[in-house]
Tab-separated table of C-alpha atoms and ligand atoms in Angstrom:
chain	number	residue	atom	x	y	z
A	944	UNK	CA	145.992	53.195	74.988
A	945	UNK	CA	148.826	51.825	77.039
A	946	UNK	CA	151.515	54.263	75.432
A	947	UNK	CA	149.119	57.073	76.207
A	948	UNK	CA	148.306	56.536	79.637
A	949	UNK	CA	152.145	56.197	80.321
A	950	UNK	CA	152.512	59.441	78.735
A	951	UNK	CA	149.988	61.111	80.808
A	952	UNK	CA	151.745	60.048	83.604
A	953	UNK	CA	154.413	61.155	83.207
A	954	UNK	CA	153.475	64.435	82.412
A	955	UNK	CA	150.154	65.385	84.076
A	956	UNK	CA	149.978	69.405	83.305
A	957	UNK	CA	149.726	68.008	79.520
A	958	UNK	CA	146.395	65.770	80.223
A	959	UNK	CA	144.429	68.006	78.671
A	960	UNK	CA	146.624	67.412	75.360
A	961	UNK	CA	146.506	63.887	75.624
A	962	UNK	CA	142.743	63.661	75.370
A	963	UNK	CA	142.478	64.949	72.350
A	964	UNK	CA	143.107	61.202	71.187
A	965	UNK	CA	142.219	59.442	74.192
A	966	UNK	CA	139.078	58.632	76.539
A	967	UNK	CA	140.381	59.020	79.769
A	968	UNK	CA	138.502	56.736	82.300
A	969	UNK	CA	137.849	60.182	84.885
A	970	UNK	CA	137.736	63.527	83.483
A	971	UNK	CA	138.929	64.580	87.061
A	972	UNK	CA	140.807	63.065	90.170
A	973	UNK	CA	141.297	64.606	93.453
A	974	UNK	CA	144.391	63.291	94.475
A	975	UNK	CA	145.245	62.618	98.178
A	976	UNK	CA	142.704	64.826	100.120
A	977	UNK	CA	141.164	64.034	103.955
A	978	UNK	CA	137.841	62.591	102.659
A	979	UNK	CA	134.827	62.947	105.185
A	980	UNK	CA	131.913	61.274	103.786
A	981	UNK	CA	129.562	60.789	107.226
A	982	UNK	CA	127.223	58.635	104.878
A	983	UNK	CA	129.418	56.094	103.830
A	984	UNK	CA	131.813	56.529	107.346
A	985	UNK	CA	134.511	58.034	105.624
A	986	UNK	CA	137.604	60.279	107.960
A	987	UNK	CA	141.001	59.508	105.688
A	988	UNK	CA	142.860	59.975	103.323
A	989	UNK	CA	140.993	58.984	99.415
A	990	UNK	CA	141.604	60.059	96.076
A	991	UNK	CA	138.454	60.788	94.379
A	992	UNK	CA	137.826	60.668	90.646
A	993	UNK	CA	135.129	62.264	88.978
A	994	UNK	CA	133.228	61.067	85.160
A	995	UNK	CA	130.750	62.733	83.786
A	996	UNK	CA	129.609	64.906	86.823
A	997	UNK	CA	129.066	61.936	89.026
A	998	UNK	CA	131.385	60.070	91.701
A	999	UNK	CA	133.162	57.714	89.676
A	1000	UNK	CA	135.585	55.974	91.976
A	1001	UNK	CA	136.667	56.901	95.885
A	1002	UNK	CA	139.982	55.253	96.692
A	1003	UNK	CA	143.367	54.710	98.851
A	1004	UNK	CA	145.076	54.939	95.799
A	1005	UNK	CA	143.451	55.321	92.283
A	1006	UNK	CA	145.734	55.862	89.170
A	1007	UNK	CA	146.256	59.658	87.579
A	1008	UNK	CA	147.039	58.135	84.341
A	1009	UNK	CA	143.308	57.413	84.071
A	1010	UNK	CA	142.008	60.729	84.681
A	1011	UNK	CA	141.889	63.396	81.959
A	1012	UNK	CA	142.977	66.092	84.744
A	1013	UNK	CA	144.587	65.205	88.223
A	1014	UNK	CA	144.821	68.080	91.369
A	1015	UNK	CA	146.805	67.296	94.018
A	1016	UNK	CA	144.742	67.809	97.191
A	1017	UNK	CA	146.594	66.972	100.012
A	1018	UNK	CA	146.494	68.147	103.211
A	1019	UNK	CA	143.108	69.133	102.622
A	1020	UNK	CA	139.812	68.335	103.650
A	1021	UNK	CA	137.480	66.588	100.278
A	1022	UNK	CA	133.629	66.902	101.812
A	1023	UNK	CA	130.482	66.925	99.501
A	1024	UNK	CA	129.478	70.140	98.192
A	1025	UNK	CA	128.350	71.971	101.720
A	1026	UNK	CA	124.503	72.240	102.120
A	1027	UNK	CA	122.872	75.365	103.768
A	1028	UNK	CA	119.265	75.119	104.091
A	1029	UNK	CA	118.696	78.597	105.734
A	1030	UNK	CA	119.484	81.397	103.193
A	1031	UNK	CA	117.207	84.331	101.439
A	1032	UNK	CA	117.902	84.343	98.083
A	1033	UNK	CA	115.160	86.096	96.739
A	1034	UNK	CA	116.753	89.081	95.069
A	1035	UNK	CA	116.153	91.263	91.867
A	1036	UNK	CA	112.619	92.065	92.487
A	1037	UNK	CA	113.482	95.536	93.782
A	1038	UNK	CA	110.925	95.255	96.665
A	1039	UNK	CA	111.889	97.501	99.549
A	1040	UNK	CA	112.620	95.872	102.931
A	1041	UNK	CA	111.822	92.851	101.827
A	1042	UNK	CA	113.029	89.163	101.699
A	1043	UNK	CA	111.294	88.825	98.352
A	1044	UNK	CA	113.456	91.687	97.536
A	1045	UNK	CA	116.121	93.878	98.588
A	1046	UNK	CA	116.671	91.607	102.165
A	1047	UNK	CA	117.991	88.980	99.821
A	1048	UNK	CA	120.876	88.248	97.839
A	1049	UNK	CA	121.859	86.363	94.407
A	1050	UNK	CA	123.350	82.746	95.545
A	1051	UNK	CA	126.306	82.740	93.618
A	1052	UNK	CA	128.045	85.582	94.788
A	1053	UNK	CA	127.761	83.665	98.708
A	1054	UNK	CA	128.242	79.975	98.064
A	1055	UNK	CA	130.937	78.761	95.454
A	1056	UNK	CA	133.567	80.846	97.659
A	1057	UNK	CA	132.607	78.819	100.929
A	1058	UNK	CA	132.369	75.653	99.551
A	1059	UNK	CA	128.923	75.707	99.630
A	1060	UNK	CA	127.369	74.195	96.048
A	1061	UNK	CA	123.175	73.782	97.488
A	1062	UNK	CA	121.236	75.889	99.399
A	1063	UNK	CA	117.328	76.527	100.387
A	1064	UNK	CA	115.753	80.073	100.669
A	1065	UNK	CA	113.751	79.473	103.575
A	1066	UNK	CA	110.581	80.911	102.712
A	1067	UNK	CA	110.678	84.020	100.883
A	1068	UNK	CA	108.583	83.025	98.474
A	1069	UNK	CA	104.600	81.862	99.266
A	1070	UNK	CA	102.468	80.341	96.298
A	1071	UNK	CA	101.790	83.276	94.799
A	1072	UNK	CA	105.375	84.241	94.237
A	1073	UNK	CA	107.090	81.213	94.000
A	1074	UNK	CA	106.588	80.881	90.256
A	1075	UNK	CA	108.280	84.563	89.961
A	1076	UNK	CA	111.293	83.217	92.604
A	1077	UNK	CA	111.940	80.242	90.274
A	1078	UNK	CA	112.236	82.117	87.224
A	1079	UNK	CA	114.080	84.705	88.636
A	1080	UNK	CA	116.533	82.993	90.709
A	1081	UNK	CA	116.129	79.358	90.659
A	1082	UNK	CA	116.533	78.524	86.865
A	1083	UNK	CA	119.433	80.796	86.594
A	1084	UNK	CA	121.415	80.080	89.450
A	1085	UNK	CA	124.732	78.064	88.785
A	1086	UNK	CA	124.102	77.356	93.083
A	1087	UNK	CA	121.439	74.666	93.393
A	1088	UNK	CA	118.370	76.487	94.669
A	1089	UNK	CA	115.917	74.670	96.607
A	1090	UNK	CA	113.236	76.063	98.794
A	1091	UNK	CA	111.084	76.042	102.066
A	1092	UNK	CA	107.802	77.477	100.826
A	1093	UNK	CA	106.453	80.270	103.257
A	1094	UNK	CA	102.532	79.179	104.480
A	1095	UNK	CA	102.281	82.893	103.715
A	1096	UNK	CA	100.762	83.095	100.261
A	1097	UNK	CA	102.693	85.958	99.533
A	1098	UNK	CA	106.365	85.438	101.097
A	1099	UNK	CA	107.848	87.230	103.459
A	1100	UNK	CA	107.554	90.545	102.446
A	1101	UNK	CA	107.483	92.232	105.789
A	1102	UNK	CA	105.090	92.182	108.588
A	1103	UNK	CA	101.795	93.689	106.956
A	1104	UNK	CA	101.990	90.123	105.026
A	1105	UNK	CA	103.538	87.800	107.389
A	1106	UNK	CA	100.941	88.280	110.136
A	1107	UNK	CA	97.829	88.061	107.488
A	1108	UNK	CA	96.623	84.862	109.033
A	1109	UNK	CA	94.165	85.083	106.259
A	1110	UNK	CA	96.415	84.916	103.482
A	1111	UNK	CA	98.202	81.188	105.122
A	1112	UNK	CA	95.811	79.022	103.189
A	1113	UNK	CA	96.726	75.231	103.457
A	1114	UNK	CA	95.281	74.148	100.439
A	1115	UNK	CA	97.230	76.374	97.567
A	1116	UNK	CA	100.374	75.652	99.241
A	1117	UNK	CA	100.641	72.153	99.927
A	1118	UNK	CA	99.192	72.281	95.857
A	1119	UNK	CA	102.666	74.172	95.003
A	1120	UNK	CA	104.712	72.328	96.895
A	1121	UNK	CA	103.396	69.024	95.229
A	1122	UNK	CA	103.866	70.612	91.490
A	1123	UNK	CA	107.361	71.848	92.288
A	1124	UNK	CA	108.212	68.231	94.362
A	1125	UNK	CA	111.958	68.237	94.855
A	1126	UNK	CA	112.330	71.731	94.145
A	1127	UNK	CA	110.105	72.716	97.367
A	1128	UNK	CA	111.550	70.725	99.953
A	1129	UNK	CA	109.531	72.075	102.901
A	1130	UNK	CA	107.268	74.667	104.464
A	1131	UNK	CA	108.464	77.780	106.328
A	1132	UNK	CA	106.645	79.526	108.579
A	1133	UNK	CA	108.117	82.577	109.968
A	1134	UNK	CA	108.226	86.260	112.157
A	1135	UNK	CA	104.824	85.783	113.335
A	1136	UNK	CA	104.633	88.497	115.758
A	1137	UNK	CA	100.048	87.072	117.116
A	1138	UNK	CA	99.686	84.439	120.010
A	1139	UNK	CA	98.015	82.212	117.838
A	1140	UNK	CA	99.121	78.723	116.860
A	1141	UNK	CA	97.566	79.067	112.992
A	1142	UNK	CA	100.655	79.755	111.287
A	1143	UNK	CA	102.226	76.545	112.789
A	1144	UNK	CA	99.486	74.390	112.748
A	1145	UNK	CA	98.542	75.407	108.624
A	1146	UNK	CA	102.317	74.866	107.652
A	1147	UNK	CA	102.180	71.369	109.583
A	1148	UNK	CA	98.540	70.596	107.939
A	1149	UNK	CA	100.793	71.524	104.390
A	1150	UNK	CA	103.363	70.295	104.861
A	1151	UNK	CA	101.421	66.742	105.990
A	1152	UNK	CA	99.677	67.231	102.585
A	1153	UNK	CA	103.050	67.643	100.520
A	1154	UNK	CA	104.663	65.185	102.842
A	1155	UNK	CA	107.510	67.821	103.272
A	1156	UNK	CA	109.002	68.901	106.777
A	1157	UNK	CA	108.056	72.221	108.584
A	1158	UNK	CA	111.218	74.637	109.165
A	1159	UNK	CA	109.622	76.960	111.801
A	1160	UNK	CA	110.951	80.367	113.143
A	1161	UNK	CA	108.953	80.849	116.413
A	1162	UNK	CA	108.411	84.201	115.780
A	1163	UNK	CA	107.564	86.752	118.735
A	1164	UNK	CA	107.472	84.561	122.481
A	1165	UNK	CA	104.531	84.389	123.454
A	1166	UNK	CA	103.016	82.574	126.619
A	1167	UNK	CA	100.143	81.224	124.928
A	1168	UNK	CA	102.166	79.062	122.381
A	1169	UNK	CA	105.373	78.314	124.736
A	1170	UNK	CA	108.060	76.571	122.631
A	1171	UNK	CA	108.079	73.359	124.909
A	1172	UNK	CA	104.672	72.762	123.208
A	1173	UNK	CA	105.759	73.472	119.828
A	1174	UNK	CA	108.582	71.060	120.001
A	1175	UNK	CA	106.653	68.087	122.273
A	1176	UNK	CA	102.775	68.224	120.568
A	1177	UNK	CA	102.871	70.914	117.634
A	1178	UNK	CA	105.758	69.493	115.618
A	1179	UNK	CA	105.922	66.252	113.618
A	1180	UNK	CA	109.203	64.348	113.707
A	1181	UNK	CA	111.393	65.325	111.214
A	1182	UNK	CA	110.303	69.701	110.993
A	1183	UNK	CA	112.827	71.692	111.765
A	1184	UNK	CA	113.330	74.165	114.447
A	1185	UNK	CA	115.786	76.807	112.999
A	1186	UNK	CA	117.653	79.841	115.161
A	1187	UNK	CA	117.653	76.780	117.955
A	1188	UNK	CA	120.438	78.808	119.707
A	1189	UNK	CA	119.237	82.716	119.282
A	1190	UNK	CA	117.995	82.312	123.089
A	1191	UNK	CA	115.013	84.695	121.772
A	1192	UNK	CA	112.480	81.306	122.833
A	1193	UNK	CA	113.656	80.478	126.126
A	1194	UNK	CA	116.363	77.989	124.815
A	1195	UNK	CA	117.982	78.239	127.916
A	1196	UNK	CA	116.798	79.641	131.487
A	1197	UNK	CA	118.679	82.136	132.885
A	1198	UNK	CA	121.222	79.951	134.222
A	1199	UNK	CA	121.806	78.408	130.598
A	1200	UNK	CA	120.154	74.962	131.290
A	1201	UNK	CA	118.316	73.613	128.809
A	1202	UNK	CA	114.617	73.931	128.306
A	1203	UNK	CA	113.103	70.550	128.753
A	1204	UNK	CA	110.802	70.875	126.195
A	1205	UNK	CA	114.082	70.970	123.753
A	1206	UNK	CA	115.499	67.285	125.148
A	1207	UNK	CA	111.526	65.963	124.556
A	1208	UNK	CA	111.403	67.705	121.247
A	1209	UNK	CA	114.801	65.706	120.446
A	1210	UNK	CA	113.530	62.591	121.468
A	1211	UNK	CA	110.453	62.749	119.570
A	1212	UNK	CA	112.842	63.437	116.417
A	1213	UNK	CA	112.308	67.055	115.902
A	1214	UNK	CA	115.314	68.897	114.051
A	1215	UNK	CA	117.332	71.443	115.099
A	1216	UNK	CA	119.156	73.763	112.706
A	1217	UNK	CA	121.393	76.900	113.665
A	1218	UNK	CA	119.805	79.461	111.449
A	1219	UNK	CA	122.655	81.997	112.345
A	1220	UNK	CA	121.281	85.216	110.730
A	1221	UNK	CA	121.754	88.833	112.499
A	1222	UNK	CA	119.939	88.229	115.450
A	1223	UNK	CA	119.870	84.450	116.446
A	1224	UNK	CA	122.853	83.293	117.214
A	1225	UNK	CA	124.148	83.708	121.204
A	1226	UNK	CA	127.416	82.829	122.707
A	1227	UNK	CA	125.526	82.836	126.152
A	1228	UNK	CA	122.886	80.455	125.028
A	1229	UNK	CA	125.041	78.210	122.103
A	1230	UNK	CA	127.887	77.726	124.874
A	1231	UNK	CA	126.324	75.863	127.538
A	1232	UNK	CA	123.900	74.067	125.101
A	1233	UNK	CA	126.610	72.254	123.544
A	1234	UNK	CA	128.156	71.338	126.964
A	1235	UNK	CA	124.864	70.096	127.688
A	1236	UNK	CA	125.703	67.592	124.972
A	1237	UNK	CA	122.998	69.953	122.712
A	1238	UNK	CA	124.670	69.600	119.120
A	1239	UNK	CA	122.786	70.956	116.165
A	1240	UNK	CA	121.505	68.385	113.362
A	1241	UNK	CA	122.425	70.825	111.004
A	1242	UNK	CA	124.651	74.349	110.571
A	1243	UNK	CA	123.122	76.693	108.581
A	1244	UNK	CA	123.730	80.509	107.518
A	1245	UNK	CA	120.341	82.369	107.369
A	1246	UNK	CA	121.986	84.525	104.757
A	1247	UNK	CA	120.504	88.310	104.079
A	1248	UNK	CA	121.811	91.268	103.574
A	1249	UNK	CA	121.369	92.256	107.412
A	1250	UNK	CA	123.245	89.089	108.122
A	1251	UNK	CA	126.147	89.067	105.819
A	1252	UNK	CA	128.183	91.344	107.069
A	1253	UNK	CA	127.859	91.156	110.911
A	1254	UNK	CA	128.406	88.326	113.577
A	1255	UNK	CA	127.745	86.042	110.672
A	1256	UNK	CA	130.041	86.156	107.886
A	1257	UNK	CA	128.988	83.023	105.715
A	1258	UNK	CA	128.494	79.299	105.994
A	1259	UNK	CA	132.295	78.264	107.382
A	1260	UNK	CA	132.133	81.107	109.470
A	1261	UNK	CA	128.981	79.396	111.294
A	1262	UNK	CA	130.960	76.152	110.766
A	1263	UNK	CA	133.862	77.446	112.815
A	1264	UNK	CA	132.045	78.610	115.668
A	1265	UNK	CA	131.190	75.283	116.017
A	1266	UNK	CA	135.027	73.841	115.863
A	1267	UNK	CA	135.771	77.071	118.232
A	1268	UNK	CA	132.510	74.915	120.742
A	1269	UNK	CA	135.034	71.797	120.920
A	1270	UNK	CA	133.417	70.257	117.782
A	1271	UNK	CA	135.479	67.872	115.476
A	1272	UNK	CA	135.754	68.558	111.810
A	1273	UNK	CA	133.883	65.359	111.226
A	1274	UNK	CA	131.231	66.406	112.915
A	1275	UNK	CA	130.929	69.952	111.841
A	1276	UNK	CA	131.022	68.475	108.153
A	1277	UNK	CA	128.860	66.059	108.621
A	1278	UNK	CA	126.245	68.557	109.838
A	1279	UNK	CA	126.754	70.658	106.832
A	1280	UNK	CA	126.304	67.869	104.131
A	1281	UNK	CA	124.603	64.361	104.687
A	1282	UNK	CA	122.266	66.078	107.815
A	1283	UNK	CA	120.797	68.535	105.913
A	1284	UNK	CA	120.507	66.746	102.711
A	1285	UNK	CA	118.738	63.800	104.450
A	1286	UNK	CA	116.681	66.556	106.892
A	1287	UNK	CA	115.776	68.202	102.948
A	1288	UNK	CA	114.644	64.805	101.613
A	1289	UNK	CA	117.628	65.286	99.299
A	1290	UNK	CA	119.733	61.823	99.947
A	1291	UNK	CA	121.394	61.755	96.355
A	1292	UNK	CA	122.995	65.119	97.769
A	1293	UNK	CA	125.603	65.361	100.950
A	1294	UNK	CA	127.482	62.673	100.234
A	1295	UNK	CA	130.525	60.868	97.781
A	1296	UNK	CA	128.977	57.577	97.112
A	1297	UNK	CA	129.800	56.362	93.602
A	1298	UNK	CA	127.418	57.663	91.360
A	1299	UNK	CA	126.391	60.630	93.596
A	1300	UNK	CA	126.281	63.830	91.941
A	1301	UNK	CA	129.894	65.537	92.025
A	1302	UNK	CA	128.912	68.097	94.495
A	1303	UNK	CA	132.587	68.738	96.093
A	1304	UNK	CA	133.879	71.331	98.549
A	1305	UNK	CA	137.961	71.348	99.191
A	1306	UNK	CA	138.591	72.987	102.536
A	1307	UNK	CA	141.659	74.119	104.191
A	1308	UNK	CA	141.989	74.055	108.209
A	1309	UNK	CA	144.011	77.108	109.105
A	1310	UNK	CA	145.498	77.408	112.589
A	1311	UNK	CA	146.182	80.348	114.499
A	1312	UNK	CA	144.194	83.141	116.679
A	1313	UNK	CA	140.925	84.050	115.707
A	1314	UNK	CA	137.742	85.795	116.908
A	1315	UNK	CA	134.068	85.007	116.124
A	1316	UNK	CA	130.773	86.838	117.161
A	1317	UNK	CA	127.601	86.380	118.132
A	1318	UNK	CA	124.634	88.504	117.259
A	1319	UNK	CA	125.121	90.851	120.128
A	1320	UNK	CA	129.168	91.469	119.136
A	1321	UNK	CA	130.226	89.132	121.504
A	1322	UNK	CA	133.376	87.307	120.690
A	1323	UNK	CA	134.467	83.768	121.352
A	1324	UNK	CA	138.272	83.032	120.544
A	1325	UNK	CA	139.148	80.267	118.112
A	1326	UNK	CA	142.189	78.540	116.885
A	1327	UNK	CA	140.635	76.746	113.648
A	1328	UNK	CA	139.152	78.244	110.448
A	1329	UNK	CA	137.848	76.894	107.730
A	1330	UNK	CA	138.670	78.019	104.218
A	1331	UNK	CA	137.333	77.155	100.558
A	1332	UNK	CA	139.898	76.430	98.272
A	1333	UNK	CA	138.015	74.400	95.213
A	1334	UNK	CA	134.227	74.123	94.960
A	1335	UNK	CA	132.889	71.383	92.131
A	1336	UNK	CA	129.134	71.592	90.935
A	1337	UNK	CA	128.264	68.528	88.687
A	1338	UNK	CA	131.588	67.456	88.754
A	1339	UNK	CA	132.967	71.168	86.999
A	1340	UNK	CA	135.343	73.391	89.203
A	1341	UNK	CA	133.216	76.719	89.669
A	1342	UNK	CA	135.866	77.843	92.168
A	1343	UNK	CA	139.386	77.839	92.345
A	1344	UNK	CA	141.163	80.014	95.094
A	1345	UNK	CA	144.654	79.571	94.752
A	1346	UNK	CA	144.719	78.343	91.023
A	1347	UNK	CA	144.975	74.546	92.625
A	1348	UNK	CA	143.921	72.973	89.200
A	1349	UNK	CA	145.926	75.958	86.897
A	1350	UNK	CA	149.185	75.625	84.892
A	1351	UNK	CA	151.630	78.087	85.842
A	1352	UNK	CA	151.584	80.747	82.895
A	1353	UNK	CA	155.362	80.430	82.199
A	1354	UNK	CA	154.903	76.829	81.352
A	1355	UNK	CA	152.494	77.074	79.147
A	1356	UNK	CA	153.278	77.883	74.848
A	1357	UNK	CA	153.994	81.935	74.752
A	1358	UNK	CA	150.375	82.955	73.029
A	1359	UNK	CA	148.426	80.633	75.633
A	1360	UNK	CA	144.805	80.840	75.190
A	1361	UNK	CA	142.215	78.256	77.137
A	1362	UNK	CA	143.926	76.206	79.866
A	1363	UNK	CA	141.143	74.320	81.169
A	1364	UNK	CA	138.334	71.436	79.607
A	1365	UNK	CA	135.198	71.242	79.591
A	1366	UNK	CA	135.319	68.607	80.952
A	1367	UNK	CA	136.033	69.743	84.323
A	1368	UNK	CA	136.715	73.236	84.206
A	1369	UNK	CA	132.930	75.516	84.796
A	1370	UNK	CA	134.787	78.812	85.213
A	1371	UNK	CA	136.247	78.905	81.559
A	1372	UNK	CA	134.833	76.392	79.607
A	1373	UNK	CA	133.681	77.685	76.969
A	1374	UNK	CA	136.599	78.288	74.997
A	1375	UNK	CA	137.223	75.062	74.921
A	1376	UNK	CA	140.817	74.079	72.672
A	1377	UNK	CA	140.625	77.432	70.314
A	1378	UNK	CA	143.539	78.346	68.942
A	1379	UNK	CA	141.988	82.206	67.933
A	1380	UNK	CA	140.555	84.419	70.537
A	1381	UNK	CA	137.040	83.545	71.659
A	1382	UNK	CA	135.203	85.810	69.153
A	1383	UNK	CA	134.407	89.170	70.343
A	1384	UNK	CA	137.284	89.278	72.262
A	1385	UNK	CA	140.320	92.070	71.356
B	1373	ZN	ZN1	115.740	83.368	107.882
């Protein structure tokens, strides 16, 4: 064992070799990263190792010889995997201007890249499609799909549905949130365009049932259901108020100070989450929130196809508006992992205890000039961004931008095949140690 270990250390791009007759104590070790861990207090420099898809050891110093496969991360930030619990994700049904449909998109395609390894769809799916949602996205989804359950009995399939007051039935949801416990982690209510309080108050009442939180979009303003009451007597602590800075809800007066009823709603432990999206997200009302000492308990994408491509780009894109604000990494991490995952119910996630699920995002700060907008096009200059370059799920590198964990091909024997394991390689793993071409292949 000793003998082996020495070898490995000496020669780490041959690890992989060296388990053939050896049990490494880590099957992966992130070697010299910035760690921030806001559960466990964490801003420094760690080494993290990784066994068996879990946290195995976090550490000034641990020992590559003990890992099956060591990457040196340094000069980068080591977070959990990031958490955005605002996305639509309810593609594939083919249903026309809808969010359980076209409006959507497949996870994968939007998460790995940006570090992001969990999200929730926040409410496309009602009971009566949430069954349909699961199959089609949920159970096939290398992202971790969670969801906010719309009180809408049907989703949110466009307006003819989402303002059926008759079809947000308390009973049937909080009864489908309870089978699918864990998997539905709240209720949404959402794009209510009536002045009546039902769609808020029936969530609450299921959500209450299910004891899940409430993620609320206001909907249409309305003076009979001002959002000072929805955030001081409608809301328990704990629900969520999402697009907290689209200014669409009186926010902010007209001079950009705070609406009381936001401070009270604070106080009494109401959530506030950014909910980006394509239209609620403003310079003129996120600006002088934030020097108002109004920080959001969470950062959060509302990802759709109208959203994707405009003032929001994807989740460190939302993240970097908020390091553009004055925030500190720390803090913009920490609202992007543990908050989220505790405001979700979802503690095991969000954080690198030992043991905790190896949910890991490795992000690079880049410095220079850069420009972000808001949902009208307005731009705020920036001299941070945030970019992705390794994403573990379960411990298994699902994305790898610069080829951080990758032999360089010249090194490697002249007919290489597989370069990673299976151990901690989920791009390639499959072809795990053949010497012939996987078959199939030419
Ligand atoms: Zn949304």
């Amino acid at each position: 064992m000793r003998f082996i270990l020495s070898i490995t250390r000496l020669a780490p791009v041959i690890l992989m070799t060296g388990a053939a007759f050896s049990q490494p104590a880590y099957d992966l070790l992130l070697q010299g990263g910035h760690v921030i861990d806001a559960k466990n207090n964490i801003s420094a420099v760690r080494d993290v190792a990784i066994k068996d898809g879990l946290i195995a050891a976090v550490g000034a110093r641990l020992n590559p010889a003990d890992a099956l496969k060591v990457v040196d991360v340094a000069g980068l930030y080591v977070t959990p995997g990031l958490i955005d619990i605002h996305a639509h994700v309810f593609a594939g049904t083919g249903e026309r201007g809808s969010y359980a449909g076209d409006l959507s998109l497949y996870p994968d395609g939007y998460t790995f890249r940006v570090g992001v390894t969990t999200v929730a769809d926040a409410g496309c799916a009602g009971w009566r499609n949430f069954e349909d949602f699961k199959d089609r996205i949920i159970d096939r989804s290398k992202t971790r799909v969670l969801a906010f359950l719309n009180i809408v009995g049907s989703g949110m399939r466009g307006g003819r549905f989402e303002g059926d007051l008759k079809d947000m039935e308390v009973a049937p949801a909080a009864e489908m949130a309870l089978r699918h416990k864990g998997l539905i982690v709240g209720i949404k209510t959402a794009h209510y365009p009536g002045p009546e309080w039902t769609p808020v108050e029936h969530a609450v009442e299921a959500g209450t049932l299910a004891k899940i939180p409430v993620m609320v979009d206001f909907g249409n303003d309305h003076p009979e259901r001002p959002l000072a009451d929805l955030l001081t007597k409608k809301l328990r602590p704990g629900d969520i108020y999402t697009h907290c800075y689209s200014g669409l809800r009186h926010e902010v007066d007209e001079s950009g100070k705070l609406n009381p009823g936001m401070i009270e709603g604070r106080k009494r432990g109401v959530i506030f989450d950014v909910g980006h999206g394509g239209g609620s997200f403003a310079w003129r009302v996120a600006v002088p929130a934030m020097k108002q000492g109004f920080l959001p308990d969470s950062i959060s994408t509302d990802l759709h196809t109208g959203s994707m491509n405009a003032g929001m780009k994807d989740m460190l894109n939302v993240m970097d508006k908020f390091l553009a604000m004055g925030m500190s990494v720390d803090d913009v991490i920490r609202r992007s992992t543990w908050n989220p995952a505790r405001e979700i119910q979802h503690e095991e996630l969000g954080n690198l205890s030992v043991g905790a699920i190896a949910d890991v995002a490795v992000l690079n700060r880049e410095t220079g000039k850069f420009g972000f907008t808001d949902m009208y096009g307005a731009r705020l200059q920036g001299t941070q961004k945030l970019t992705c370059e390794l994403t573990l799920r379960n411990g298994k590198v699902v994305y790898d931008l610069n080829g951080i964990t990758r032999p360089d091909w010249e090194k490697l024997p002249k007919n290489y095949l597989q370069t990673g394991d299976p151990r901690w390689d989920g791009i390639m793993p499959q072809r795990r140690n053949t010497q012939a071409p996987p078959r199939g292949a030419k």
